Amino acid sequence: MPLFLYRFLSASIALLLVASFAHAADLRTRKSIDDLSADELETYIHAVKKVRDKSTTDPLVQFSYAHMAGLHNIPALFNGACMHHTYNFWAWHRAHLINYEDALRASDPPRTANVMVPYWDWTKKPSGKRFPVVFENDTAAVTAHYGRPIDPALLTILSNPPRNSAPSQPWFPWPVVSTAARTGTASFLGTASDGGDFEKDIHDAMHGFVGGALCCPSSAADDVIFWSFHTFFDVVWWWRQQSITDVPPCEDCVLNGMAPQTALRPDGPTMAKNVTNPAAQLGYTYQFTPDAAPVVLASTYSDRLPVLAELSLQRPALVREFSVNAPASTSGKIAVALQQVAAPADIAYMAFVYVYPRGAAFTPADAQFRNRYLVGHVARWPSQHAQAGHADSSDYLISVDLASYPAVQAAASGPLTVSVAIHPQAQKGGPTPLAPQADADLERNTKIGSVSFK
Ligand SMILES: [Cu+2]
């Protein structure tokens, strides 16, 4: 029997055995924060407050908020690093979330004994202006949503941190997310030293786009929205796993920092293989209904991702221009390859990629220009993780269906320009987007090794 088949079968049998011992009644169900009852919401925030209070006596005492956030934000303190831009991204964050949830459940039992971390479904139109209503400063709207007032002292824990603004529409629509969640194993998980497409195109962009503490890996978990934000990535992985079972490329990979965290789970999810089946191994499932709209991808970038396209209207801080020879294929699909995109020192940025005839003026503020030539984006986090053994540059491949871009197709028989417009989203620790102006740091920190057609 081929080795991979043997491994698959033995893993399946093991899962069946574990599953048969896990009773459905023991499963806890994570819900959308919009679907919690007023009591459930208050219990969740009460537990958050309890673990935060622990941090005031000793910031790093186990099971405290600072400890949990530090596992993500300050890897050096916890014997490793949070795992980004690697195939262990999904497993590491699932383990991190269950540790946080266990800490909440242990914070003040019996009241908190069944607390679940609620997710923010950012594929649906927000219940507030930009975020779930509970994360915004509008107590009347919160009262209307949950049917009674929520303790204001608890509410401020969620609504206080500064974040970027965004229009009131789905941040990444479900057709985009579900399509990206069903790609092949290598594309979804990535490799040992580079992230999968979902992580790079959607996760990284969302962090910069939410902004505030979420801008950067060294501060993201300081904002309580982080946990609900990331739980939705776990929903996506769980949803994928209903139909696609990836054999973890490195089942015995240690999830950095994930030592046993609480008495609730003394054995701890410390390796990738400990978290592949949430129901059987971790005791939870999700209540989640995808958007009812049929999963049909809009044809152009602007129609697929209106929220991000809107961001492209701002004046870019810097534009990098590449003269590129026409692609080999001028029909069907082409892919724009951006290679060795450097990780900046301390700036998170979004870059929009345009393909247009050489010699034509670059006018991204013009809607017609954008609709014709804007084909994709790259989102880049600061390089905190480069210091922890990760690559300090990444490659990005942007697929362009020429049938949807007739202007690019018409131009593709001649010389082309690829312009990459750089928009800084936030600076490490900074709550607001940077002013759109180029400076020497930006120039130095946003290098792109090469651009070509694949
Ligand atoms: Cu993240």
Tab-separated table of C-alpha atoms and ligand atoms in Angstrom:
chain	number	residue	atom	x	y	z
A	1	MET	CA	0.000	0.000	0.000
A	2	PRO	CA	1.431	3.442	-0.879
A	3	LEU	CA	2.599	5.331	2.181
A	4	PHE	CA	0.202	8.244	1.717
A	5	LEU	CA	-2.767	5.871	1.480
A	6	TYR	CA	-1.639	4.037	4.581
A	7	ARG	CA	-1.280	7.335	6.443
A	8	PHE	CA	-4.684	8.488	5.253
A	9	LEU	CA	-6.403	5.237	6.256
A	10	SER	CA	-4.762	5.040	9.650
A	11	ALA	CA	-5.603	8.700	10.307
A	12	SER	CA	-9.218	8.033	9.272
A	13	ILE	CA	-9.501	5.011	11.549
A	14	ALA	CA	-8.002	6.976	14.424
A	15	LEU	CA	-10.501	9.799	13.842
A	16	LEU	CA	-13.384	7.332	13.730
A	17	LEU	CA	-12.301	5.856	17.048
A	18	VAL	CA	-11.964	9.255	18.668
A	19	ALA	CA	-15.257	10.390	17.172
A	20	SER	CA	-17.094	7.388	18.549
A	21	PHE	CA	-16.011	8.364	22.051
A	22	ALA	CA	-17.055	11.986	21.669
A	23	HIS	CA	-20.725	12.290	22.432
A	24	ALA	CA	-22.676	14.820	20.429
A	25	ALA	CA	-24.162	16.124	23.681
A	26	ASP	CA	-20.676	17.125	24.873
A	27	LEU	CA	-20.072	19.348	21.852
A	28	ARG	CA	-20.030	23.043	22.551
A	29	THR	CA	-21.223	25.336	19.758
A	30	ARG	CA	-19.525	28.569	18.808
A	31	LYS	CA	-21.873	31.194	17.396
A	32	SER	CA	-21.717	34.535	15.642
A	33	ILE	CA	-21.417	37.387	18.120
A	34	ASP	CA	-24.535	38.836	16.461
A	35	ASP	CA	-26.489	35.674	17.389
A	36	LEU	CA	-25.646	35.586	21.100
A	37	SER	CA	-28.391	36.258	23.644
A	38	ALA	CA	-27.866	39.279	25.902
A	39	ASP	CA	-26.951	36.893	28.746
A	40	GLU	CA	-24.451	34.976	26.619
A	41	LEU	CA	-22.848	38.218	25.461
A	42	GLU	CA	-22.488	39.538	29.010
A	43	THR	CA	-21.024	36.252	30.219
A	44	TYR	CA	-18.468	36.320	27.405
A	45	ILE	CA	-17.364	39.883	28.164
A	46	HIS	CA	-17.395	39.158	31.901
A	47	ALA	CA	-14.923	36.321	31.283
A	48	VAL	CA	-12.752	38.599	29.139
A	49	LYS	CA	-12.761	41.120	31.981
A	50	LYS	CA	-11.744	38.417	34.462
A	51	VAL	CA	-8.711	37.344	32.428
A	52	ARG	CA	-7.829	40.991	31.839
A	53	ASP	CA	-8.005	41.697	35.571
A	54	LYS	CA	-5.488	38.906	36.127
A	55	SER	CA	-3.019	40.788	33.981
A	56	THR	CA	-3.088	43.838	36.258
A	57	THR	CA	-1.387	41.972	39.109
A	58	ASP	CA	1.135	40.106	36.955
A	59	PRO	CA	1.060	40.760	33.207
A	60	LEU	CA	2.412	37.357	32.331
A	61	VAL	CA	0.674	35.174	34.890
A	62	GLN	CA	-0.659	32.080	33.136
A	63	PHE	CA	-4.198	32.255	31.765
A	64	SER	CA	-4.222	36.058	31.936
A	65	TYR	CA	-5.188	38.181	28.947
A	66	ALA	CA	-1.648	39.541	28.560
A	67	HIS	CA	-0.301	36.003	28.526
A	68	MET	CA	-2.787	34.910	25.865
A	69	ALA	CA	-2.199	38.022	23.760
A	70	GLY	CA	1.547	37.742	24.297
A	71	LEU	CA	1.614	34.254	22.781
A	72	HIS	CA	0.661	35.981	19.555
A	73	ASN	CA	2.231	39.401	19.956
A	74	ILE	CA	5.505	38.789	21.782
A	75	PRO	CA	6.766	35.433	20.541
A	76	ALA	CA	10.198	35.832	22.116
A	77	LEU	CA	8.636	35.671	25.586
A	78	PHE	CA	6.948	32.372	24.928
A	79	ASN	CA	9.545	30.111	23.493
A	80	GLY	CA	8.801	30.484	19.823
A	81	ALA	CA	6.640	32.541	17.569
A	82	CYS	CA	3.089	32.771	16.448
A	83	MET	CA	3.028	31.053	13.116
A	84	HIS	CA	2.313	33.184	10.060
A	85	HIS	CA	3.303	32.582	6.450
A	86	THR	CA	3.724	28.864	7.000
A	87	TYR	CA	1.474	25.817	6.576
A	88	ASN	CA	0.990	25.796	10.341
A	89	PHE	CA	-0.866	29.120	10.267
A	90	TRP	CA	-4.284	27.406	10.513
A	91	ALA	CA	-3.332	24.912	13.195
A	92	TRP	CA	-1.459	27.446	15.330
A	93	HIS	CA	-4.343	29.901	15.414
A	94	ARG	CA	-6.891	27.139	16.158
A	95	ALA	CA	-4.765	26.062	19.123
A	96	HIS	CA	-4.364	29.671	20.236
A	97	LEU	CA	-8.143	30.185	20.161
A	98	ILE	CA	-8.917	27.051	22.164
A	99	ASN	CA	-6.364	28.103	24.777
A	100	TYR	CA	-7.975	31.526	25.027
A	101	GLU	CA	-11.412	29.954	25.270
A	102	ASP	CA	-10.238	27.546	27.966
A	103	ALA	CA	-8.794	30.472	29.913
A	104	LEU	CA	-12.156	32.253	29.674
A	105	ARG	CA	-14.057	29.164	30.807
A	106	ALA	CA	-11.732	28.745	33.781
A	107	SER	CA	-11.884	32.438	34.710
A	108	ASP	CA	-14.975	32.444	36.952
A	109	PRO	CA	-16.860	29.159	37.054
A	110	PRO	CA	-19.613	28.151	37.235
A	111	ARG	CA	-20.782	31.338	35.476
A	112	THR	CA	-18.109	31.104	32.779
A	113	ALA	CA	-17.870	27.301	32.565
A	114	ASN	CA	-19.469	27.112	29.121
A	115	VAL	CA	-18.271	30.349	27.539
A	116	MET	CA	-17.481	30.102	23.843
A	117	VAL	CA	-15.526	32.638	21.824
A	118	PRO	CA	-18.030	34.194	19.375
A	119	TYR	CA	-17.015	34.876	15.778
A	120	TRP	CA	-17.363	37.975	13.623
A	121	ASP	CA	-18.688	36.932	10.216
A	122	TRP	CA	-17.023	39.556	8.039
A	123	THR	CA	-18.515	37.981	4.878
A	124	LYS	CA	-21.928	39.396	5.796
A	125	LYS	CA	-23.155	42.980	5.917
A	126	PRO	CA	-22.151	44.275	9.370
A	127	SER	CA	-24.836	44.577	12.070
A	128	GLY	CA	-23.232	47.893	13.072
A	129	LYS	CA	-21.949	50.589	10.745
A	130	ARG	CA	-18.714	48.765	9.945
A	131	PHE	CA	-18.340	46.005	12.549
A	132	PRO	CA	-20.704	43.838	14.579
A	133	VAL	CA	-22.736	46.385	16.514
A	134	VAL	CA	-21.229	45.356	19.852
A	135	PHE	CA	-17.784	46.561	18.712
A	136	GLU	CA	-19.045	50.095	18.068
A	137	ASN	CA	-19.831	52.977	20.410
A	138	ASP	CA	-23.607	53.008	19.991
A	139	THR	CA	-25.391	51.733	23.093
A	140	ALA	CA	-28.859	52.380	21.635
A	141	ALA	CA	-28.078	50.177	18.644
A	142	VAL	CA	-26.677	47.472	20.948
A	143	THR	CA	-29.850	47.581	23.079
A	144	ALA	CA	-32.014	47.279	19.975
A	145	HIS	CA	-29.953	44.347	18.669
A	146	TYR	CA	-29.801	42.303	21.900
A	147	GLY	CA	-33.278	43.193	23.192
A	148	ARG	CA	-32.100	44.872	26.417
A	149	PRO	CA	-29.274	47.136	27.562
A	150	ILE	CA	-25.849	45.514	28.028
A	151	ASP	CA	-23.811	46.477	31.105
A	152	PRO	CA	-21.967	49.614	29.861
A	153	ALA	CA	-18.835	48.829	31.874
A	154	LEU	CA	-18.578	45.542	29.996
A	155	LEU	CA	-19.434	47.061	26.617
A	156	THR	CA	-16.514	49.484	26.622
A	157	ILE	CA	-14.121	46.530	26.682
A	158	LEU	CA	-15.238	45.732	23.141
A	159	SER	CA	-16.071	49.147	21.745
A	160	ASN	CA	-13.158	51.250	22.927
A	161	PRO	CA	-10.137	50.430	20.769
A	162	PRO	CA	-9.586	52.667	17.729
A	163	ARG	CA	-9.878	50.973	14.340
A	164	ASN	CA	-10.066	52.007	10.699
A	165	SER	CA	-13.359	52.922	9.146
A	166	ALA	CA	-14.868	51.076	6.208
A	167	PRO	CA	-18.104	51.222	4.261
A	168	SER	CA	-21.045	49.206	5.549
A	169	GLN	CA	-20.847	46.166	3.323
A	170	PRO	CA	-19.333	42.695	3.528
A	171	TRP	CA	-15.555	43.105	3.891
A	172	PHE	CA	-14.807	39.952	1.890
A	173	PRO	CA	-17.978	38.548	0.267
A	174	TRP	CA	-18.715	34.841	0.776
A	175	PRO	CA	-18.276	33.920	-2.922
A	176	VAL	CA	-14.677	35.164	-2.708
A	177	VAL	CA	-14.018	33.532	0.668
A	178	SER	CA	-15.654	30.192	-0.116
A	179	THR	CA	-13.854	29.949	-3.443
A	180	ALA	CA	-10.514	30.665	-1.782
A	181	ALA	CA	-11.374	28.153	0.962
A	182	ARG	CA	-11.769	25.307	-1.510
A	183	THR	CA	-8.476	25.455	-3.368
A	184	GLY	CA	-5.959	22.600	-3.340
A	185	THR	CA	-3.996	21.663	-0.245
A	186	ALA	CA	-0.761	23.395	-1.238
A	187	SER	CA	-2.526	26.604	-2.230
A	188	PHE	CA	-4.639	26.665	0.933
A	189	LEU	CA	-2.051	25.660	3.511
A	190	GLY	CA	1.110	27.076	1.930
A	191	THR	CA	4.560	25.653	2.580
A	192	ALA	CA	6.980	25.454	5.484
A	193	SER	CA	8.278	28.945	4.732
A	194	ASP	CA	5.465	30.705	2.858
A	195	GLY	CA	1.787	31.215	3.535
A	196	GLY	CA	-1.123	29.838	1.540
A	197	ASP	CA	-3.111	32.091	-0.769
A	198	PHE	CA	-5.959	32.458	1.719
A	199	GLU	CA	-3.609	33.658	4.421
A	200	LYS	CA	-1.774	36.081	2.160
A	201	ASP	CA	-4.670	37.478	0.113
A	202	ILE	CA	-7.471	37.555	2.682
A	203	HIS	CA	-6.076	37.236	6.209
A	204	ASP	CA	-3.237	39.697	5.772
A	205	ALA	CA	-5.449	42.190	3.930
A	206	MET	CA	-8.131	42.013	6.613
A	207	HIS	CA	-5.631	42.762	9.382
A	208	GLY	CA	-4.400	45.907	7.670
A	209	PHE	CA	-7.883	46.897	6.722
A	210	VAL	CA	-9.301	46.642	10.269
A	211	GLY	CA	-6.255	48.586	11.436
A	212	GLY	CA	-5.655	49.862	14.945
A	213	ALA	CA	-3.901	47.169	16.962
A	214	LEU	CA	-4.820	44.601	14.297
A	215	CYS	CA	-2.498	46.325	11.845
A	216	CYS	CA	0.487	44.364	13.043
A	217	PRO	CA	1.446	40.969	14.438
A	218	SER	CA	3.119	42.587	17.444
A	219	SER	CA	-0.102	44.192	18.695
A	220	ALA	CA	-3.061	42.406	17.043
A	221	ALA	CA	-4.332	40.451	20.062
A	222	ASP	CA	-4.422	43.585	22.255
A	223	ASP	CA	-7.804	44.453	20.718
A	224	VAL	CA	-10.516	42.023	21.894
A	225	ILE	CA	-11.992	42.028	18.374
A	226	PHE	CA	-8.930	39.953	17.381
A	227	TRP	CA	-10.413	36.758	18.885
A	228	SER	CA	-13.762	37.102	17.099
A	229	PHE	CA	-11.974	38.153	13.916
A	230	HIS	CA	-9.730	35.081	14.024
A	231	THR	CA	-12.472	32.682	15.056
A	232	PHE	CA	-14.063	33.358	11.692
A	233	PHE	CA	-10.879	32.138	9.984
A	234	ASP	CA	-11.356	28.993	12.036
A	235	VAL	CA	-14.969	28.815	10.785
A	236	VAL	CA	-13.580	28.946	7.247
A	237	TRP	CA	-11.129	26.095	7.912
A	238	TRP	CA	-13.862	24.062	9.664
A	239	TRP	CA	-16.184	24.709	6.687
A	240	ARG	CA	-13.478	23.555	4.253
A	241	GLN	CA	-12.960	20.438	6.350
A	242	GLN	CA	-16.591	19.377	5.843
A	243	SER	CA	-15.651	18.454	2.275
A	244	ILE	CA	-11.846	18.521	2.017
A	245	THR	CA	-9.513	16.652	4.345
A	246	ASP	CA	-5.937	17.855	4.085
A	247	VAL	CA	-3.313	15.579	5.565
A	248	PRO	CA	-1.236	18.069	7.596
A	249	PRO	CA	2.117	18.422	5.812
A	250	CYS	CA	3.833	18.269	9.177
A	251	GLU	CA	1.605	16.459	11.658
A	252	ASP	CA	4.282	16.438	14.327
A	253	CYS	CA	5.169	20.090	13.904
A	254	VAL	CA	5.228	21.771	17.286
A	255	LEU	CA	2.858	24.717	17.519
A	256	ASN	CA	5.176	27.298	19.004
A	257	GLY	CA	4.312	28.461	22.493
A	258	MET	CA	1.356	26.084	22.767
A	259	ALA	CA	2.363	24.332	25.941
A	260	PRO	CA	-0.565	23.055	28.014
A	261	GLN	CA	-2.284	26.240	29.096
A	262	THR	CA	-5.103	25.429	31.488
A	263	ALA	CA	-6.253	22.726	33.858
A	264	LEU	CA	-9.224	22.295	31.525
A	265	ARG	CA	-6.953	20.789	28.897
A	266	PRO	CA	-3.830	19.541	30.674
A	267	ASP	CA	-2.529	17.676	27.623
A	268	GLY	CA	-2.797	20.845	25.491
A	269	PRO	CA	-2.984	21.063	21.698
A	270	THR	CA	0.744	21.270	21.143
A	271	MET	CA	1.127	19.793	17.651
A	272	ALA	CA	-0.601	20.319	14.305
A	273	LYS	CA	-2.161	16.859	14.491
A	274	ASN	CA	-3.876	17.747	17.787
A	275	VAL	CA	-6.222	20.244	16.168
A	276	THR	CA	-7.261	18.795	12.809
A	277	ASN	CA	-10.694	17.685	14.058
A	278	PRO	CA	-12.375	20.274	16.312
A	279	ALA	CA	-15.352	18.082	17.290
A	280	ALA	CA	-13.406	14.947	18.159
A	281	GLN	CA	-10.254	16.527	19.540
A	282	LEU	CA	-11.319	19.883	20.953
A	283	GLY	CA	-15.023	19.377	21.682
A	284	TYR	CA	-16.564	22.182	19.661
A	285	THR	CA	-18.479	22.822	16.477
A	286	TYR	CA	-19.976	25.887	14.794
A	287	GLN	CA	-23.403	27.295	14.171
A	288	PHE	CA	-22.798	28.898	10.799
A	289	THR	CA	-24.964	29.538	7.765
A	290	PRO	CA	-23.140	30.829	4.703
A	291	ASP	CA	-24.581	33.744	2.812
A	292	ALA	CA	-27.520	32.470	0.758
A	293	ALA	CA	-26.387	34.121	-2.474
A	294	PRO	CA	-25.081	31.632	-5.030
A	295	VAL	CA	-21.328	31.262	-5.060
A	296	VAL	CA	-20.577	33.045	-8.310
A	297	LEU	CA	-17.444	35.135	-8.479
A	298	ALA	CA	-17.868	38.579	-9.936
A	299	SER	CA	-15.645	38.924	-12.966
A	300	THR	CA	-13.532	41.963	-12.165
A	301	TYR	CA	-11.551	42.849	-9.073
A	302	SER	CA	-13.619	45.976	-8.357
A	303	ASP	CA	-16.869	43.988	-8.420
A	304	ARG	CA	-15.477	41.130	-6.350
A	305	LEU	CA	-13.998	43.277	-3.608
A	306	PRO	CA	-15.784	46.649	-3.584
A	307	VAL	CA	-14.489	47.518	-0.088
A	308	LEU	CA	-10.860	47.064	-1.097
A	309	ALA	CA	-11.394	48.703	-4.474
A	310	GLU	CA	-12.691	51.745	-2.612
A	311	LEU	CA	-9.420	51.917	-0.728
A	312	SER	CA	-7.619	52.101	-4.065
A	313	LEU	CA	-9.245	55.521	-4.566
A	314	GLN	CA	-6.952	57.079	-2.005
A	315	ARG	CA	-3.797	58.599	-3.367
A	316	PRO	CA	-1.079	55.950	-3.168
A	317	ALA	CA	1.942	56.840	-1.069
A	318	LEU	CA	4.262	55.255	-3.578
A	319	VAL	CA	3.964	53.652	-7.003
A	320	ARG	CA	6.394	51.038	-8.232
A	321	GLU	CA	6.432	50.669	-12.000
A	322	PHE	CA	7.642	47.695	-14.038
A	323	SER	CA	7.975	47.395	-17.805
A	324	VAL	CA	6.964	43.878	-18.660
A	325	ASN	CA	7.056	41.953	-21.915
A	326	ALA	CA	3.737	40.731	-23.236
A	327	PRO	CA	2.604	37.435	-21.749
A	328	ALA	CA	2.939	34.287	-23.818
A	329	SER	CA	-0.817	33.803	-23.857
A	330	THR	CA	-3.030	36.701	-24.873
A	331	SER	CA	-6.202	34.687	-24.516
A	332	GLY	CA	-7.533	32.802	-21.529
A	333	LYS	CA	-5.784	33.445	-18.249
A	334	ILE	CA	-2.521	35.113	-17.404
A	335	ALA	CA	-0.897	35.408	-14.005
A	336	VAL	CA	1.093	38.384	-12.766
A	337	ALA	CA	3.933	37.152	-10.585
A	338	LEU	CA	5.349	39.513	-7.962
A	339	GLN	CA	8.428	37.900	-6.530
A	340	GLN	CA	10.520	38.651	-3.488
A	341	VAL	CA	8.125	41.196	-2.070
A	342	ALA	CA	10.051	42.318	0.995
A	343	ALA	CA	8.540	42.342	4.473
A	344	PRO	CA	8.760	45.946	5.669
A	345	ALA	CA	10.369	46.827	8.999
A	346	ASP	CA	7.370	48.278	10.775
A	347	ILE	CA	4.708	49.262	8.260
A	348	ALA	CA	1.675	47.239	7.189
A	349	TYR	CA	0.558	48.099	3.685
A	350	MET	CA	-1.823	47.173	0.902
A	351	ALA	CA	-0.674	47.349	-2.715
A	352	PHE	CA	-2.965	47.423	-5.735
A	353	VAL	CA	-1.755	45.923	-9.000
A	354	TYR	CA	-2.610	47.443	-12.388
A	355	VAL	CA	-1.755	46.094	-15.859
A	356	TYR	CA	-2.042	48.610	-18.743
A	357	PRO	CA	-0.510	49.621	-22.084
A	358	ARG	CA	2.990	51.061	-21.781
A	359	GLY	CA	2.911	54.800	-22.355
A	360	ALA	CA	-0.646	55.247	-21.075
A	361	ALA	CA	-1.036	57.625	-18.118
A	362	PHE	CA	-1.418	55.958	-14.709
A	363	THR	CA	-4.690	57.414	-13.373
A	364	PRO	CA	-6.013	55.129	-10.588
A	365	ALA	CA	-8.426	57.814	-9.289
A	366	ASP	CA	-10.323	57.474	-12.565
A	367	ALA	CA	-13.089	54.838	-12.262
A	368	GLN	CA	-12.782	53.800	-15.893
A	369	PHE	CA	-9.032	53.232	-15.524
A	370	ARG	CA	-9.603	51.129	-12.404
A	371	ASN	CA	-12.328	49.028	-13.972
A	372	ARG	CA	-10.140	48.318	-16.965
A	373	TYR	CA	-6.764	47.699	-15.384
A	374	LEU	CA	-6.965	47.000	-11.629
A	375	VAL	CA	-6.399	43.226	-11.325
A	376	GLY	CA	-5.479	42.412	-7.728
A	377	HIS	CA	-3.862	43.274	-4.430
A	378	VAL	CA	-1.012	42.324	-2.169
A	379	ALA	CA	-1.179	42.868	1.604
A	380	ARG	CA	2.029	42.928	3.597
A	381	TRP	CA	2.624	42.699	7.342
A	382	PRO	CA	5.700	44.025	9.083
A	383	SER	CA	8.592	41.641	9.383
A	384	GLN	CA	8.401	40.726	13.060
A	385	HIS	CA	8.246	37.122	11.970
A	386	ALA	CA	11.238	37.399	9.704
A	387	GLN	CA	13.316	37.575	12.857
A	388	ALA	CA	11.785	34.324	14.064
A	389	GLY	CA	13.129	32.280	11.225
A	390	HIS	CA	10.538	33.036	8.567
A	391	ALA	CA	11.425	34.250	5.095
A	392	ASP	CA	11.722	38.015	4.899
A	393	SER	CA	10.109	38.093	1.464
A	394	SER	CA	7.121	36.395	-0.157
A	395	ASP	CA	5.932	35.694	-3.692
A	396	TYR	CA	2.447	36.568	-4.941
A	397	LEU	CA	0.618	35.289	-8.016
A	398	ILE	CA	-2.364	37.258	-9.306
A	399	SER	CA	-4.545	35.413	-11.775
A	400	VAL	CA	-6.244	37.510	-14.467
A	401	ASP	CA	-9.068	36.125	-16.571
A	402	LEU	CA	-8.598	38.101	-19.778
A	403	ALA	CA	-12.220	37.545	-20.835
A	404	SER	CA	-13.171	39.880	-17.959
A	405	TYR	CA	-10.490	42.432	-18.819
A	406	PRO	CA	-10.885	43.168	-22.532
A	407	ALA	CA	-8.721	46.306	-22.245
A	408	VAL	CA	-5.837	44.278	-20.809
A	409	GLN	CA	-6.364	41.616	-23.455
A	410	ALA	CA	-6.284	44.219	-26.236
A	411	ALA	CA	-3.104	45.737	-24.802
A	412	ALA	CA	-1.392	42.392	-24.236
A	413	SER	CA	-0.117	42.154	-27.802
A	414	GLY	CA	2.152	45.136	-27.143
A	415	PRO	CA	4.477	46.294	-24.343
A	416	LEU	CA	2.859	46.592	-20.922
A	417	THR	CA	3.377	48.398	-17.658
A	418	VAL	CA	2.578	46.827	-14.319
A	419	SER	CA	2.143	49.451	-11.609
A	420	VAL	CA	1.990	48.507	-7.958
A	421	ALA	CA	0.358	51.299	-5.929
A	422	ILE	CA	1.360	51.169	-2.277
A	423	HIS	CA	-1.035	52.272	0.490
A	424	PRO	CA	0.350	52.114	4.037
A	425	GLN	CA	-2.415	50.912	6.365
A	426	ALA	CA	-0.895	51.448	9.740
A	427	GLN	CA	2.345	51.595	11.603
A	428	LYS	CA	3.299	49.278	14.446
A	429	GLY	CA	1.354	50.454	17.483
A	430	GLY	CA	-0.311	53.258	15.546
A	431	PRO	CA	-4.099	53.442	15.645
A	432	THR	CA	-4.634	55.337	12.415
A	433	PRO	CA	-3.557	54.912	8.807
A	434	LEU	CA	-0.421	56.733	7.866
A	435	ALA	CA	-0.714	59.971	5.961
A	436	PRO	CA	-0.473	59.123	2.269
A	437	GLN	CA	2.978	60.439	1.615
A	438	ALA	CA	6.083	58.684	0.509
A	439	ASP	CA	9.087	58.780	2.776
A	440	ALA	CA	12.498	57.196	2.816
A	441	ASP	CA	11.353	54.369	5.117
A	442	LEU	CA	8.558	53.434	2.784
A	443	GLU	CA	10.863	53.583	-0.198
A	444	ARG	CA	13.365	51.311	1.541
A	445	ASN	CA	10.825	48.914	3.082
A	446	THR	CA	8.561	48.070	0.181
A	447	LYS	CA	10.933	46.497	-2.301
A	448	ILE	CA	9.643	44.154	-4.970
A	449	GLY	CA	12.275	41.895	-6.491
A	450	SER	CA	10.648	41.317	-9.870
A	451	VAL	CA	7.378	41.352	-11.769
A	452	SER	CA	6.684	39.026	-14.682
A	453	PHE	CA	3.926	37.078	-16.392
A	454	LYS	CA	3.543	33.404	-15.692
B	1	CU	CU	-4.379	37.087	12.129
